[in-house]
């Protein structure tokens, strides 16, 4: 019984460490994205704004996944709820593809 308790405590420490190690960089990323939006939001072109939105959305999704992982690790998977929602897949794929296209260089803009 004591060995089982030790294993459970080790598992809880492991997932607690994972949570901290993943959440800390995600928090920094979300704060940086919010700062960019606050300082330069109006100056961002559509592609840059879409990229910033993609970063923010992906960061939030990862935080939710970490939360779900912690619930699973704690044996509380019954608290997880599925919330399906309609999604425009074409718009989502376009947004993702736009985030991966290289930005036009300033040199190519000057040569026009």
PDB file of C-alpha atoms in Angstrom:
ATOM      1  CA  UNK A   1       0.000   0.000   0.000  1.00  0.00           C
ATOM      2  CA  UNK A   2       2.848   2.353   0.842  1.00  0.00           C
ATOM      3  CA  UNK A   3       4.454   1.656  -2.536  1.00  0.00           C
ATOM      4  CA  UNK A   4       1.209   2.565  -4.297  1.00  0.00           C
ATOM      5  CA  UNK A   5       1.033   5.817  -2.333  1.00  0.00           C
ATOM      6  CA  UNK A   6       4.664   6.610  -3.284  1.00  0.00           C
ATOM      7  CA  UNK A   7       3.919   5.976  -6.955  1.00  0.00           C
ATOM      8  CA  UNK A   8       0.830   8.177  -6.808  1.00  0.00           C
ATOM      9  CA  UNK A   9       2.772  10.997  -5.130  1.00  0.00           C
ATOM     10  CA  UNK A  10       5.537  10.699  -7.737  1.00  0.00           C
ATOM     11  CA  UNK A  11       2.937  10.881 -10.495  1.00  0.00           C
ATOM     12  CA  UNK A  12       1.364  13.987  -8.952  1.00  0.00           C
ATOM     13  CA  UNK A  13       4.789  15.673  -8.645  1.00  0.00           C
ATOM     14  CA  UNK A  14       5.581  14.752 -12.239  1.00  0.00           C
ATOM     15  CA  UNK A  15       2.377  16.258 -13.602  1.00  0.00           C
ATOM     16  CA  UNK A  16       2.733  19.281 -11.332  1.00  0.00           C
ATOM     17  CA  UNK A  17       6.198  19.884 -12.761  1.00  0.00           C
ATOM     18  CA  UNK A  18       4.928  19.422 -16.301  1.00  0.00           C
ATOM     19  CA  UNK A  19       2.185  21.918 -15.612  1.00  0.00           C
ATOM     20  CA  UNK A  20       4.650  24.476 -14.317  1.00  0.00           C
ATOM     21  CA  UNK A  21       7.198  23.894 -17.092  1.00  0.00           C
ATOM     22  CA  UNK A  22       4.577  24.261 -19.817  1.00  0.00           C
ATOM     23  CA  UNK A  23       2.411  26.974 -18.273  1.00  0.00           C
ATOM     24  CA  UNK A  24       5.276  29.371 -17.543  1.00  0.00           C
ATOM     25  CA  UNK A  25       6.397  29.734 -21.186  1.00  0.00           C
ATOM     26  CA  UNK A  26       2.778  29.802 -22.354  1.00  0.00           C
ATOM     27  CA  UNK A  27       2.034  32.644 -19.957  1.00  0.00           C
ATOM     28  CA  UNK A  28       5.044  34.563 -21.261  1.00  0.00           C
ATOM     29  CA  UNK A  29       3.919  33.969 -24.864  1.00  0.00           C
ATOM     30  CA  UNK A  30       0.361  35.135 -24.111  1.00  0.00           C
ATOM     31  CA  UNK A  31       1.598  38.232 -22.262  1.00  0.00           C
ATOM     32  CA  UNK A  32       3.970  39.092 -25.116  1.00  0.00           C
ATOM     33  CA  UNK A  33       1.186  38.690 -27.683  1.00  0.00           C
ATOM     34  CA  UNK A  34      -1.123  40.904 -25.610  1.00  0.00           C
ATOM     35  CA  UNK A  35       1.656  43.500 -25.294  1.00  0.00           C
ATOM     36  CA  UNK A  36       2.231  43.496 -29.066  1.00  0.00           C
ATOM     37  CA  UNK A  37      -1.491  43.905 -29.634  1.00  0.00           C
ATOM     38  CA  UNK A  38      -1.684  46.789 -27.150  1.00  0.00           C
ATOM     39  CA  UNK A  39       1.378  48.615 -28.492  1.00  0.00           C
ATOM     40  CA  UNK A  40       1.155  47.995 -32.222  1.00  0.00           C
ATOM     41  CA  UNK A  41      -2.310  46.589 -32.832  1.00  0.00           C
ATOM     42  CA  UNK A  42      -3.454  49.366 -35.141  1.00  0.00           C
ATOM     43  CA  UNK A  43      -0.182  49.306 -37.092  1.00  0.00           C
ATOM     44  CA  UNK A  44      -0.280  45.566 -37.801  1.00  0.00           C
ATOM     45  CA  UNK A  45      -1.232  44.490 -41.293  1.00  0.00           C
ATOM     46  CA  UNK A  46      -3.855  41.788 -41.744  1.00  0.00           C
ATOM     47  CA  UNK A  47      -1.341  38.968 -41.988  1.00  0.00           C
ATOM     48  CA  UNK A  48       0.541  40.037 -38.864  1.00  0.00           C
ATOM     49  CA  UNK A  49      -2.733  40.413 -36.976  1.00  0.00           C
ATOM     50  CA  UNK A  50      -3.835  36.940 -38.115  1.00  0.00           C
ATOM     51  CA  UNK A  51      -0.505  35.519 -36.935  1.00  0.00           C
ATOM     52  CA  UNK A  52      -0.871  37.225 -33.571  1.00  0.00           C
ATOM     53  CA  UNK A  53      -4.403  35.871 -33.198  1.00  0.00           C
ATOM     54  CA  UNK A  54      -3.159  32.382 -34.117  1.00  0.00           C
ATOM     55  CA  UNK A  55      -0.436  32.578 -31.451  1.00  0.00           C
ATOM     56  CA  UNK A  56      -2.917  33.715 -28.816  1.00  0.00           C
ATOM     57  CA  UNK A  57      -5.496  31.075 -29.722  1.00  0.00           C
ATOM     58  CA  UNK A  58      -2.913  28.278 -29.822  1.00  0.00           C
ATOM     59  CA  UNK A  59      -1.521  29.341 -26.445  1.00  0.00           C
ATOM     60  CA  UNK A  60      -4.963  29.317 -24.870  1.00  0.00           C
ATOM     61  CA  UNK A  61      -5.650  25.888 -26.351  1.00  0.00           C
ATOM     62  CA  UNK A  62      -2.407  24.534 -24.898  1.00  0.00           C
ATOM     63  CA  UNK A  63      -3.308  25.906 -21.454  1.00  0.00           C
ATOM     64  CA  UNK A  64      -6.654  24.090 -21.665  1.00  0.00           C
ATOM     65  CA  UNK A  65      -4.884  20.881 -22.715  1.00  0.00           C
ATOM     66  CA  UNK A  66      -2.509  21.156 -19.749  1.00  0.00           C
ATOM     67  CA  UNK A  67      -5.511  21.615 -17.459  1.00  0.00           C
ATOM     68  CA  UNK A  68      -7.123  18.504 -18.943  1.00  0.00           C
ATOM     69  CA  UNK A  69      -3.900  16.542 -18.571  1.00  0.00           C
ATOM     70  CA  UNK A  70      -3.784  17.488 -14.908  1.00  0.00           C
ATOM     71  CA  UNK A  71      -7.372  16.354 -14.407  1.00  0.00           C
ATOM     72  CA  UNK A  72      -6.541  13.036 -16.031  1.00  0.00           C
ATOM     73  CA  UNK A  73      -3.418  12.680 -13.901  1.00  0.00           C
ATOM     74  CA  UNK A  74      -5.436  13.337 -10.765  1.00  0.00           C
ATOM     75  CA  UNK A  75      -7.957  10.675 -11.752  1.00  0.00           C
ATOM     76  CA  UNK A  76     -10.655  13.310 -12.227  1.00  0.00           C
ATOM     77  CA  UNK A  77     -11.430  12.657 -15.892  1.00  0.00           C
ATOM     78  CA  UNK A  78     -15.124  12.747 -14.999  1.00  0.00           C
ATOM     79  CA  UNK A  79     -14.794  16.536 -14.713  1.00  0.00           C
ATOM     80  CA  UNK A  80     -13.802  16.820 -18.377  1.00  0.00           C
ATOM     81  CA  UNK A  81     -16.596  17.951 -20.660  1.00  0.00           C
ATOM     82  CA  UNK A  82     -16.697  17.906 -24.439  1.00  0.00           C
ATOM     83  CA  UNK A  83     -17.914  21.183 -25.959  1.00  0.00           C
ATOM     84  CA  UNK A  84     -18.210  20.665 -29.724  1.00  0.00           C
ATOM     85  CA  UNK A  85     -18.837  23.795 -31.728  1.00  0.00           C
ATOM     86  CA  UNK A  86     -19.255  24.579 -35.416  1.00  0.00           C
ATOM     87  CA  UNK A  87     -15.980  25.518 -37.077  1.00  0.00           C
ATOM     88  CA  UNK A  88     -15.332  27.024 -40.495  1.00  0.00           C
ATOM     89  CA  UNK A  89     -12.590  24.613 -41.565  1.00  0.00           C
ATOM     90  CA  UNK A  90     -11.747  26.537 -44.747  1.00  0.00           C
ATOM     91  CA  UNK A  91     -11.127  29.724 -42.767  1.00  0.00           C
ATOM     92  CA  UNK A  92      -9.135  27.811 -40.165  1.00  0.00           C
ATOM     93  CA  UNK A  93      -6.885  26.183 -42.784  1.00  0.00           C
ATOM     94  CA  UNK A  94      -6.363  29.529 -44.534  1.00  0.00           C
ATOM     95  CA  UNK A  95      -5.419  31.169 -41.243  1.00  0.00           C
ATOM     96  CA  UNK A  96      -2.953  28.394 -40.445  1.00  0.00           C
ATOM     97  CA  UNK A  97      -1.456  28.462 -43.936  1.00  0.00           C
ATOM     98  CA  UNK A  98      -1.071  32.258 -43.844  1.00  0.00           C
ATOM     99  CA  UNK A  99       0.815  32.030 -40.577  1.00  0.00           C
ATOM    100  CA  UNK A 100       3.414  29.765 -42.223  1.00  0.00           C
ATOM    101  CA  UNK A 101       3.978  31.807 -45.402  1.00  0.00           C
ATOM    102  CA  UNK A 102       7.177  33.861 -45.396  1.00  0.00           C
ATOM    103  CA  UNK A 103       6.701  37.584 -44.858  1.00  0.00           C
ATOM    104  CA  UNK A 104       7.623  39.770 -47.839  1.00  0.00           C
ATOM    105  CA  UNK A 105      11.072  41.236 -47.364  1.00  0.00           C
ATOM    106  CA  UNK A 106      11.512  44.994 -47.244  1.00  0.00           C
ATOM    107  CA  UNK A 107      13.958  44.718 -50.193  1.00  0.00           C
ATOM    108  CA  UNK A 108      11.299  43.153 -52.457  1.00  0.00           C
ATOM    109  CA  UNK A 109       8.882  45.943 -51.501  1.00  0.00           C
ATOM    110  CA  UNK A 110      11.426  48.626 -52.505  1.00  0.00           C
ATOM    111  CA  UNK A 111      12.140  47.037 -55.886  1.00  0.00           C
ATOM    112  CA  UNK A 112       8.527  47.421 -57.029  1.00  0.00           C
TER     113      UNK A 112
END
